[in-house]
DNA sequence: TAAAATAAAATTGCATGCAATCTTGACATG
DNA sequence: CATGTCAAGATTGCATGCAATTTTATTTTA
């Protein structure tokens, strides 16, 4: 990791965009943000680990300001917990929170395929099939790469809807699902069944939206695994108490 | 608005929470963030308006640091556009973006009611019915308040799922829908049909999830209006070009 | 020895300063 | 008159300093 403290590097020219879009300039904050994001998702940073601003700044050769901003962004994404006056920690979601995240992801993925069914251009179909091939190739040798490609598949699918917000939410959710799986996932996680991806694509091409949606939901549940989705979330203490209070008042 | 620049006020004691939750301490940044958020949603700040850090800092009696952080959060929420080296602007979504936001909201609301159907405690049912009454009362005299309450209804519903992430996404989306409607909404917007809310609640109580979902989707489409949801999104230039390229290559 | 009190070190919250970049408006030029 | 150039002003990107708070290490006390 670089540790120099040279004078400010020239910013990449912003190439006169019209407006409307934030225009990516790959600022230093974004670099640090992205690096930390990767580190968390790849389990290089243990959930619950402390992330002092100073340390991050030194590691990347920047001031705390940058580190702070990156941490703020990560906290919005849910990959970092920010505790006022106490600092930042790698997110350490409970099992319940993990389940919640998967539930939301399942719903988002459903939206994606419903919108895409029967709408794919042949260029897009070609691209998806190519991704499938790449997944297959990578899967044989590099597990790490295979996992990354599998995630990419879902994100690319979302991208094809052209819905920026949907892409953002799904990106966030997929990241957090990775984190959840590093904590609660089985060791021999299936991650993403290649054949399930293939079936989904075929359903999309055939224009069978509801079937694609069902395949996708099943697929996500598969990834999440029993521990996460099939367990019933216990009711909160408050709920339990109020239901007992109810029972009593009824006699 | 206060404009003093006195020494740092004592922070509210963080009351030793265990961990896991970010612990709300109502920092100054959060105050500024919330104020700006309200101002944008209530149309006090015109879409596209410039938001210089200095100006915000002076208005709230803080430094640019605070303003900057608040702006960053708002940009993540999509209420502000941040352009590197150029500054912050009140978000000014295009019609397409507005449609995208409503589509996502519709999907999120669907998730909410599907999860809630047949699961409401009688305390929750009571609370929802009370909200209905309040909406009715407010609707007669204070339109502003009625709109606020209507939004609150949707958020409270989400809250009842106990799914934090779902609540966050829906909160964000509802805010952005407000913004979109201030730009593209009809003047005599229906906002939220009271009777539709009532029907949804009844379906939830009856445990008819799919019916509640349909009612909710219809309800959101009603709010969005024709202009936003019934128009077909035109294909992007890239899509058009590639489909023409295709046609040519086929002969 | 365990618990409480206290002092020292580490870390965050926030303001401010300076250089880089962008915006503007005056001025020159075709 | 439209267009291009360039300097002055405005604004952001980032680093740094200091006070407040939290964490830790140490000492005191029961």
Coordinates of C-alpha atoms (C1' of nucleotides) in Angstrom, one line a residue:
Chain A
X1 CA 0.0 0.0 0.0
X2 CA 1.3 3.5 -0.9
X3 CA 2.2 5.7 2.0
X4 CA 3.7 8.7 0.3
X5 CA 2.4 12.2 1.1
X6 CA 3.3 14.1 -2.0
X7 CA 1.5 17.1 -3.3
X8 CA -2.0 16.7 -4.6
X9 CA -2.2 14.7 -7.8
X10 CA -4.0 16.2 -10.8
X11 CA -7.6 15.3 -10.9
X12 CA -8.8 13.4 -13.9
X13 CA -10.4 15.8 -16.2
X14 CA -14.2 15.8 -15.7
X15 CA -14.9 15.8 -19.5
X16 CA -17.7 18.3 -19.8
X17 CA -20.8 16.2 -19.1
X18 CA -24.1 18.0 -19.6
X19 CA -25.4 17.6 -16.1
X20 CA -27.9 15.3 -14.4
X21 CA -25.3 12.7 -13.6
X22 CA -22.8 13.1 -10.8
X23 CA -19.9 12.5 -13.3
X24 CA -17.4 10.0 -11.9
X25 CA -14.1 11.7 -11.3
X26 CA -12.5 8.8 -9.3
X27 CA -11.7 11.1 -6.4
X28 CA -9.4 9.9 -3.7
X29 CA -12.3 9.3 -1.4
X30 CA -13.9 7.0 -3.9
X31 CA -10.7 5.0 -4.2
X32 CA -10.4 4.5 -0.5
X33 CA -14.1 3.8 -0.3
X34 CA -13.8 1.1 -3.0
X35 CA -10.7 -0.4 -1.5
X36 CA -12.3 -0.7 1.9
X37 CA -15.4 -2.1 0.4
X38 CA -13.5 -4.8 -1.4
X39 CA -11.5 -5.6 1.8
X40 CA -14.7 -6.1 3.8
X41 CA -16.5 -8.2 1.2
X42 CA -13.4 -10.4 0.7
X43 CA -13.2 -11.1 4.4
X44 CA -9.9 -9.4 4.7
X45 CA -11.4 -7.3 7.4
X46 CA -13.2 -9.2 10.1
X47 CA -16.8 -8.2 11.0
X48 CA -16.7 -6.0 14.1
X49 CA -13.1 -4.9 13.5
X50 CA -12.3 -1.4 14.5
X51 CA -11.5 1.1 11.7
X52 CA -9.7 4.2 13.1
X53 CA -9.6 7.1 10.8
X54 CA -5.9 7.7 11.4
X55 CA -5.0 4.1 10.5
X56 CA -7.0 4.3 7.3
X57 CA -5.5 7.6 6.4
X58 CA -1.9 6.4 6.9
X59 CA -2.5 3.2 5.0
X60 CA -3.7 5.1 1.9
X61 CA -1.4 8.1 2.4
X62 CA -4.1 10.6 2.9
X63 CA -5.5 12.6 5.7
X64 CA -8.3 11.6 8.1
X65 CA -10.7 13.7 6.1
X66 CA -10.7 11.2 3.2
X67 CA -10.9 8.3 5.5
X68 CA -13.8 9.8 7.3
X69 CA -15.7 10.4 4.1
X70 CA -15.1 6.9 2.9
X71 CA -16.3 5.6 6.2
X72 CA -19.4 7.7 6.1
X73 CA -20.3 6.3 2.7
X74 CA -19.7 2.8 3.8
X75 CA -21.9 3.3 6.8
X76 CA -24.7 4.4 4.4
X77 CA -24.2 1.2 2.5
X78 CA -24.4 -0.7 5.7
X79 CA -20.9 -2.3 5.4
X80 CA -19.7 -0.2 8.4
X81 CA -21.3 0.8 11.6
X82 CA -20.5 4.3 12.7
X83 CA -20.9 5.0 16.4
X84 CA -20.8 8.7 17.4
X85 CA -17.7 9.6 19.3
X86 CA -16.6 5.9 19.3
X87 CA -15.5 5.3 15.8
X88 CA -16.2 3.0 12.9
X89 CA -16.5 -0.8 12.9
X90 CA -16.8 -3.3 10.1
X91 CA -20.5 -4.2 10.1
X92 CA -21.4 -7.3 12.1
X93 CA -25.0 -7.9 11.3
X94 CA -27.1 -10.2 13.5
X95 CA -28.8 -13.3 12.0
X96 CA -32.0 -11.4 11.9
X97 CA -30.5 -8.5 10.0
X98 CA -28.9 -10.9 7.6
X99 CA -32.3 -12.4 6.9
X100 CA -33.8 -9.0 6.4
X101 CA -31.1 -8.1 3.9
X102 CA -31.7 -11.3 1.9
X103 CA -35.5 -10.7 2.0
X104 CA -35.0 -7.3 0.4
X105 CA -32.5 -8.6 -2.1
X106 CA -35.0 -11.3 -3.2
X107 CA -37.6 -8.6 -3.7
X108 CA -35.3 -6.4 -5.7
X109 CA -34.2 -9.3 -7.9
X110 CA -37.8 -10.1 -8.5
X111 CA -38.3 -6.5 -9.8
X112 CA -35.4 -6.9 -12.1
X113 CA -36.5 -10.0 -13.9
X114 CA -40.1 -8.9 -14.1
X115 CA -39.0 -5.8 -15.9
X116 CA -36.6 -7.6 -18.1
X117 CA -38.8 -10.5 -19.3
X118 CA -39.3 -10.3 -23.0
X119 CA -37.5 -7.0 -23.2
X120 CA -33.9 -8.1 -23.8
X121 CA -32.3 -7.1 -27.0
X122 CA -30.3 -9.7 -28.8
X123 CA -27.1 -7.9 -27.9
X124 CA -28.0 -8.2 -24.3
X125 CA -28.9 -11.8 -24.7
X126 CA -25.5 -12.4 -26.2
X127 CA -23.8 -10.6 -23.4
X128 CA -25.6 -12.7 -20.8
X129 CA -24.7 -15.9 -22.5
X130 CA -21.1 -14.8 -22.7
X131 CA -21.1 -14.1 -18.9
X132 CA -22.4 -17.6 -18.4
X133 CA -19.5 -19.1 -20.4
X134 CA -17.1 -17.0 -18.4
X135 CA -18.6 -18.2 -15.1
X136 CA -18.2 -21.7 -16.3
X137 CA -14.6 -21.2 -17.3
X138 CA -13.7 -19.5 -14.0
X139 CA -15.6 -21.9 -11.9
X140 CA -13.4 -24.8 -12.8
X141 CA -10.2 -23.2 -11.4
X142 CA -10.5 -20.0 -9.5
X143 CA -13.3 -20.1 -6.9
X144 CA -12.8 -16.5 -5.8
X145 CA -13.2 -15.3 -9.4
X146 CA -16.2 -17.5 -9.9
X147 CA -17.9 -15.9 -6.9
X148 CA -17.1 -12.4 -8.2
X149 CA -18.5 -13.2 -11.6
X150 CA -21.6 -14.7 -10.1
X151 CA -22.3 -11.5 -8.3
X152 CA -21.5 -9.5 -11.4
X153 CA -24.2 -11.5 -13.3
X154 CA -26.9 -10.3 -10.9
X155 CA -25.6 -6.7 -11.1
X156 CA -25.4 -6.7 -14.8
X157 CA -29.0 -8.0 -15.0
X158 CA -30.1 -5.1 -12.9
X159 CA -28.1 -2.7 -15.1
X160 CA -30.1 -3.9 -18.1
X161 CA -33.2 -2.5 -16.7
X162 CA -31.7 0.9 -17.0
X163 CA -33.1 1.8 -13.6
X164 CA -30.3 3.5 -11.7
X165 CA -31.9 3.3 -8.4
X166 CA -32.6 -0.4 -8.7
X167 CA -29.0 -0.9 -9.6
X168 CA -27.8 1.1 -6.6
X169 CA -30.0 -0.8 -4.2
X170 CA -29.1 -4.1 -5.6
X171 CA -25.4 -3.3 -5.6
X172 CA -25.7 -2.4 -2.0
X173 CA -27.7 -5.4 -1.1
X174 CA -25.5 -7.9 -2.9
X175 CA -22.4 -6.5 -1.0
X176 CA -24.2 -6.9 2.3
X177 CA -25.3 -10.4 1.4
X178 CA -21.7 -11.3 0.8
X179 CA -20.9 -10.0 4.3
X180 CA -23.7 -11.9 5.8
X181 CA -22.6 -15.1 4.2
X182 CA -19.1 -14.7 5.5
X183 CA -20.6 -14.7 8.9
X184 CA -23.5 -17.2 8.7
X185 CA -22.9 -19.0 5.4
X186 CA -22.1 -22.6 5.2
X187 CA -18.4 -23.4 4.4
X188 CA -19.3 -25.1 1.2
X189 CA -21.6 -22.4 0.0
X190 CA -23.1 -23.0 -3.4
X191 CA -22.9 -19.3 -4.0
X192 CA -24.5 -19.2 -7.4
X193 CA -25.7 -22.3 -9.2
X194 CA -24.6 -21.8 -12.8
X195 CA -27.6 -23.8 -14.1
X196 CA -30.0 -21.6 -12.2
X197 CA -28.6 -18.6 -14.0
X198 CA -29.0 -20.3 -17.3
X199 CA -32.6 -21.2 -16.6
X200 CA -33.4 -17.6 -15.6
X201 CA -32.0 -16.2 -18.8
X202 CA -34.0 -18.7 -20.8
X203 CA -37.2 -17.6 -19.0
X204 CA -36.4 -14.0 -19.6
X205 CA -35.9 -14.6 -23.3
X206 CA -39.1 -16.6 -23.5
X207 CA -40.9 -13.6 -21.9
X208 CA -42.1 -15.7 -19.0
X209 CA -41.8 -13.0 -16.4
X210 CA -43.5 -14.8 -13.5
X211 CA -41.6 -18.0 -14.1
X212 CA -38.3 -16.0 -14.2
X213 CA -39.3 -14.3 -11.0
X214 CA -40.0 -17.6 -9.3
X215 CA -36.7 -19.1 -10.5
X216 CA -34.9 -16.0 -9.2
X217 CA -36.5 -16.1 -5.8
X218 CA -35.7 -19.7 -5.5
X219 CA -32.2 -19.0 -6.6
X220 CA -31.7 -16.4 -3.9
X221 CA -33.1 -18.6 -1.3
X222 CA -30.7 -21.3 -2.4
X223 CA -27.8 -18.9 -1.9
X224 CA -29.0 -17.7 1.4
X225 CA -29.5 -21.2 2.7
X226 CA -31.8 -22.6 5.3
X227 CA -30.2 -20.9 8.2
X228 CA -31.0 -17.5 6.8
X229 CA -34.4 -17.7 5.2
X230 CA -36.3 -20.7 6.5
X231 CA -36.0 -19.8 10.1
X232 CA -38.9 -17.8 11.4
X233 CA -37.9 -14.6 12.9
X234 CA -38.9 -14.6 16.6
X235 CA -41.3 -11.9 17.6
X236 CA -39.9 -9.0 19.6
X237 CA -40.3 -8.8 23.3
X238 CA -42.8 -6.0 22.8
X239 CA -44.9 -8.1 20.4
X240 CA -44.9 -11.1 22.7
X241 CA -45.9 -9.0 25.7
X242 CA -48.7 -7.2 23.9
X243 CA -50.1 -10.5 22.6
X244 CA -50.1 -11.9 26.1
X245 CA -51.7 -8.7 27.4
X246 CA -54.3 -9.2 24.8
X247 CA -55.0 -12.7 25.8
X248 CA -55.5 -11.7 29.4
X249 CA -57.8 -8.8 28.6
X250 CA -59.9 -11.2 26.6
X251 CA -60.3 -13.3 29.7
Chain B
X1 CA -32.2 30.0 12.0
X2 CA -29.4 30.4 14.5
X3 CA -26.3 32.0 13.2
X4 CA -24.1 32.1 16.4
X5 CA -20.6 30.7 16.4
X6 CA -20.2 30.0 20.1
X7 CA -18.0 27.3 21.5
X8 CA -19.0 23.6 20.9
X9 CA -22.2 22.6 22.7
X10 CA -22.0 19.6 25.0
X11 CA -22.9 16.4 23.1
X12 CA -25.9 14.5 24.3
X13 CA -24.6 11.6 26.4
X14 CA -24.5 8.4 24.3
X15 CA -26.1 6.3 27.0
X16 CA -24.0 3.1 27.0
X17 CA -25.6 1.1 24.2
X18 CA -24.3 -2.4 23.8
X19 CA -23.3 -2.2 20.2
X20 CA -24.8 -3.4 16.9
X21 CA -26.8 -0.2 16.5
X22 CA -25.3 3.1 15.4
X23 CA -26.9 4.8 18.4
X24 CA -28.5 8.1 17.5
X25 CA -26.8 11.0 19.1
X26 CA -28.4 13.8 17.1
X27 CA -25.1 15.2 15.9
X28 CA -25.0 18.6 14.3
X29 CA -24.5 17.0 10.9
X30 CA -27.7 15.1 11.4
X31 CA -29.6 18.2 12.3
X32 CA -28.4 20.0 9.2
X33 CA -29.0 17.0 7.1
X34 CA -32.6 16.7 8.4
X35 CA -33.3 20.4 7.9
X36 CA -32.1 20.4 4.3
X37 CA -34.1 17.2 3.7
X38 CA -37.3 18.8 4.9
X39 CA -36.6 22.0 2.9
X40 CA -36.1 20.0 -0.3
X41 CA -39.2 17.8 0.2
X42 CA -41.3 20.8 1.1
X43 CA -40.3 22.6 -2.1
X44 CA -38.6 25.4 -0.2
X45 CA -35.5 24.6 -2.3
X46 CA -36.1 24.5 -6.0
X47 CA -34.8 21.4 -7.9
X48 CA -31.5 22.3 -9.5
X49 CA -30.7 25.0 -7.0
X50 CA -27.1 25.4 -6.1
X51 CA -26.1 24.5 -2.5
X52 CA -22.7 26.0 -1.7
X53 CA -21.0 24.6 1.4
X54 CA -20.3 28.1 2.7
X55 CA -23.8 29.2 2.4
X56 CA -25.2 26.2 4.3
X57 CA -22.5 26.5 7.0
X58 CA -23.3 30.2 7.6
X59 CA -27.0 29.5 7.7
X60 CA -26.7 26.9 10.4
X61 CA -23.8 28.5 12.2
X62 CA -21.4 25.7 11.5
X63 CA -18.3 25.2 9.4
X64 CA -18.3 23.8 5.9
X65 CA -17.2 20.5 7.3
X66 CA -20.7 19.9 8.7
X67 CA -22.4 21.2 5.6
X68 CA -20.2 19.0 3.4
X69 CA -21.1 15.9 5.4
X70 CA -24.8 16.6 5.3
X71 CA -24.6 17.2 1.5
X72 CA -22.8 13.9 1.1
X73 CA -25.6 12.1 3.0
X74 CA -28.2 13.8 0.9
X75 CA -26.5 12.8 -2.2
X76 CA -26.5 9.2 -1.2
X77 CA -30.3 9.5 -0.6
X78 CA -30.6 11.0 -4.0
X79 CA -32.0 14.3 -2.9
X80 CA -28.9 16.1 -3.9
X81 CA -26.6 15.8 -6.9
X82 CA -22.9 16.1 -6.0
X83 CA -20.7 17.1 -8.9
X84 CA -17.0 16.8 -8.2
X85 CA -15.2 20.2 -8.1
X86 CA -18.5 21.9 -9.0
X87 CA -20.6 21.6 -6.0
X88 CA -24.0 20.4 -4.8
X89 CA -27.4 20.9 -6.4
X90 CA -30.9 20.0 -5.3
X91 CA -31.7 16.9 -7.3
X92 CA -33.6 17.5 -10.4
X93 CA -34.6 14.1 -11.7
X94 CA -35.6 13.7 -15.3
X95 CA -39.0 12.2 -16.1
X96 CA -37.3 8.8 -16.7
X97 CA -35.6 8.9 -13.4
X98 CA -38.8 9.8 -11.7
X99 CA -40.5 6.8 -13.3
X100 CA -37.6 4.6 -12.1
X101 CA -38.1 5.8 -8.6
X102 CA -41.8 5.1 -8.6
X103 CA -41.2 1.6 -10.0
X104 CA -38.8 0.8 -7.2
X105 CA -41.1 2.2 -4.6
X106 CA -44.0 0.1 -6.0
X107 CA -41.9 -3.0 -5.6
X108 CA -40.8 -2.1 -2.1
X109 CA -44.3 -1.4 -1.0
X110 CA -45.3 -4.8 -2.5
X111 CA -42.7 -6.5 -0.3
X112 CA -44.1 -4.7 2.7
X113 CA -47.6 -5.8 2.4
X114 CA -46.7 -9.3 1.4
X115 CA -44.8 -9.7 4.6
X116 CA -47.4 -8.1 6.7
X117 CA -50.5 -10.0 5.4
X118 CA -52.0 -12.0 8.2
X119 CA -49.2 -11.1 10.6
X120 CA -50.5 -7.9 12.2
X121 CA -51.0 -8.0 15.9
X122 CA -54.1 -6.4 17.1
X123 CA -52.1 -3.6 18.6
X124 CA -50.8 -2.9 15.2
X125 CA -54.2 -3.1 13.6
X126 CA -55.4 -0.6 16.2
X127 CA -52.6 1.7 15.4
X128 CA -53.2 1.6 11.7
X129 CA -56.9 2.3 12.1
X130 CA -56.1 5.3 14.3
X131 CA -53.8 6.6 11.6
X132 CA -56.7 6.4 9.2
X133 CA -58.8 8.4 11.5
X134 CA -56.1 11.1 11.9
X135 CA -55.7 11.2 8.1
X136 CA -59.4 11.8 7.7
X137 CA -59.4 14.5 10.3
X138 CA -56.4 16.3 8.9
X139 CA -57.6 15.9 5.3
X140 CA -60.5 18.1 5.9
X141 CA -58.6 21.2 6.9
X142 CA -54.8 21.1 6.5
X143 CA -53.8 19.7 3.2
X144 CA -50.1 19.9 4.0
X145 CA -50.6 17.9 7.1
X146 CA -52.7 15.4 5.3
X147 CA -49.9 14.8 2.8
X148 CA -47.4 14.3 5.6
X149 CA -49.7 11.8 7.4
X150 CA -50.3 9.9 4.2
X151 CA -46.6 9.4 3.7
X152 CA -46.2 8.5 7.3
X153 CA -48.8 5.7 6.8
X154 CA -46.6 4.0 4.2
X155 CA -43.5 4.4 6.4
X156 CA -45.3 3.0 9.5
X157 CA -46.5 0.1 7.5
X158 CA -42.9 -0.6 6.5
X159 CA -41.8 -0.2 10.1
X160 CA -44.1 -3.0 11.1
X161 CA -42.2 -5.5 9.1
X162 CA -39.3 -4.9 11.5
X163 CA -37.0 -4.9 8.5
X164 CA -34.6 -2.0 9.0
X165 CA -33.3 -2.1 5.4
X166 CA -36.7 -2.1 3.9
X167 CA -37.6 0.9 6.1
X168 CA -34.5 2.7 5.0
X169 CA -35.1 2.1 1.3
X170 CA -38.7 3.0 1.5
X171 CA -38.0 6.1 3.4
X172 CA -35.6 7.2 0.8
X173 CA -37.9 6.3 -2.0
X174 CA -40.9 8.1 -0.5
X175 CA -38.8 11.2 -0.1
X176 CA -37.7 11.1 -3.7
X177 CA -41.2 10.4 -4.9
X178 CA -42.2 13.7 -3.2
X179 CA -39.5 15.5 -5.0
X180 CA -40.5 13.9 -8.3
X181 CA -44.1 14.9 -7.8
X182 CA -43.2 18.5 -7.1
X183 CA -41.7 18.5 -10.5
X184 CA -44.0 16.4 -12.6
X185 CA -47.1 15.9 -10.5
X186 CA -50.4 17.3 -11.5
X187 CA -51.5 20.4 -9.5
X188 CA -54.5 18.6 -8.0
X189 CA -52.6 15.6 -7.0
X190 CA -54.7 13.0 -5.2
X191 CA -51.6 12.1 -3.2
X192 CA -53.1 9.3 -1.1
X193 CA -56.6 8.1 -1.4
X194 CA -57.8 7.5 2.1
X195 CA -60.1 4.7 1.0
X196 CA -57.3 2.9 -0.7
X197 CA -55.4 2.9 2.5
X198 CA -58.4 1.5 4.3
X199 CA -58.8 -1.3 1.7
X200 CA -55.2 -2.3 2.0
X201 CA -55.5 -2.6 5.8
X202 CA -58.5 -4.8 5.5
X203 CA -56.8 -7.1 3.0
X204 CA -53.8 -7.3 5.4
X205 CA -56.0 -8.2 8.3
X206 CA -57.8 -10.8 6.2
X207 CA -54.4 -12.3 5.4
X208 CA -55.0 -11.8 1.7
X209 CA -51.4 -11.0 0.7
X210 CA -51.7 -11.1 -3.0
X211 CA -54.8 -8.9 -3.0
X212 CA -53.1 -6.4 -0.6
X213 CA -50.2 -6.3 -3.0
X214 CA -52.3 -5.6 -6.0
X215 CA -54.2 -2.9 -4.1
X216 CA -50.9 -1.3 -3.0
X217 CA -49.4 -1.4 -6.5
X218 CA -52.6 0.2 -7.9
X219 CA -52.5 2.7 -5.2
X220 CA -48.9 3.7 -5.9
X221 CA -49.7 3.9 -9.6
X222 CA -52.6 6.2 -8.8
X223 CA -50.3 8.5 -6.8
X224 CA -47.7 8.5 -9.6
X225 CA -50.2 9.3 -12.2
X226 CA -50.3 8.6 -15.9
X227 CA -47.5 10.9 -16.8
X228 CA -45.0 8.9 -14.7
X229 CA -45.9 5.3 -15.0
X230 CA -47.9 4.7 -18.1
X231 CA -45.5 6.3 -20.5
X232 CA -43.1 3.9 -22.2
X233 CA -39.5 4.6 -21.5
X234 CA -37.8 5.3 -24.9
X235 CA -34.8 3.1 -25.6
X236 CA -31.4 4.7 -25.1
X237 CA -29.5 5.9 -28.1
X238 CA -27.1 3.0 -27.6
X239 CA -29.9 0.5 -27.7
X240 CA -31.4 2.0 -30.8
X241 CA -28.1 2.0 -32.6
X242 CA -27.3 -1.6 -31.7
X243 CA -30.7 -2.8 -32.9
X244 CA -30.1 -1.0 -36.2
X245 CA -26.6 -2.4 -36.4
X246 CA -28.2 -5.8 -35.9
X247 CA -30.8 -5.3 -38.6
X248 CA -28.0 -4.4 -41.1
X249 CA -25.8 -7.3 -40.2
X250 CA -28.8 -9.6 -40.8
X251 CA -28.9 -8.2 -44.4
Chain C
dT1 C1' -8.0 -9.9 45.0
dA2 C1' -11.8 -7.4 43.0
dA3 C1' -13.8 -3.1 42.3
dA4 C1' -13.5 1.8 41.9
dA5 C1' -11.1 6.0 41.0
dT6 C1' -8.0 8.4 38.4
dA7 C1' -4.5 9.7 35.1
dA8 C1' -2.5 9.1 30.4
dA9 C1' -3.0 7.9 25.7
dA10 C1' -5.8 7.4 21.7
dT11 C1' -9.5 8.9 18.8
dT12 C1' -13.2 11.5 17.2
dG13 C1' -15.9 16.1 16.2
dC14 C1' -15.3 20.2 14.2
dA15 C1' -13.1 24.5 12.3
dT16 C1' -10.0 26.6 9.5
dG17 C1' -6.3 27.4 5.9
dC18 C1' -4.4 26.8 1.4
dA19 C1' -3.9 25.1 -3.2
dA20 C1' -6.5 23.4 -7.2
dT21 C1' -10.4 24.0 -10.0
dC22 C1' -14.3 26.1 -11.7
dT23 C1' -17.1 30.3 -12.9
dT24 C1' -17.5 35.0 -14.3
dG25 C1' -16.9 38.7 -16.9
dA26 C1' -13.9 42.0 -19.2
dC27 C1' -11.4 42.3 -23.2
dA28 C1' -9.5 41.2 -27.6
dT29 C1' -10.1 39.2 -32.2
dG30 C1' -12.1 37.3 -36.4
Chain D
dC1 C1' -21.9 40.5 -33.4
dA2 C1' -20.3 36.1 -32.2
dT3 C1' -16.3 33.7 -30.4
dG4 C1' -12.1 33.0 -28.0
dT5 C1' -8.7 34.4 -24.3
dC6 C1' -7.5 35.3 -19.9
dA7 C1' -7.5 37.3 -15.3
dA8 C1' -10.2 37.9 -10.9
dG9 C1' -13.4 35.9 -7.8
dA10 C1' -15.8 32.1 -5.9
dT11 C1' -16.0 27.4 -4.5
dT12 C1' -14.4 22.9 -3.7
dG13 C1' -10.7 19.1 -2.2
dC14 C1' -7.9 18.1 1.2
dA15 C1' -4.7 18.5 5.3
dT16 C1' -4.1 19.9 9.8
dG17 C1' -4.8 21.6 14.6
dC18 C1' -7.3 21.7 18.9
dA19 C1' -10.8 20.6 22.2
dA20 C1' -14.1 17.0 23.7
dT21 C1' -14.8 12.3 24.4
dT22 C1' -13.6 7.6 24.9
dT23 C1' -10.4 4.0 25.9
dT24 C1' -6.5 2.1 28.3
dA25 C1' -3.5 1.6 31.8
dT26 C1' -2.3 2.7 36.6
dT27 C1' -3.1 3.5 41.1
dT28 C1' -6.1 3.5 45.1
dT29 C1' -9.4 1.5 48.2
dA30 C1' -12.4 -1.8 50.3

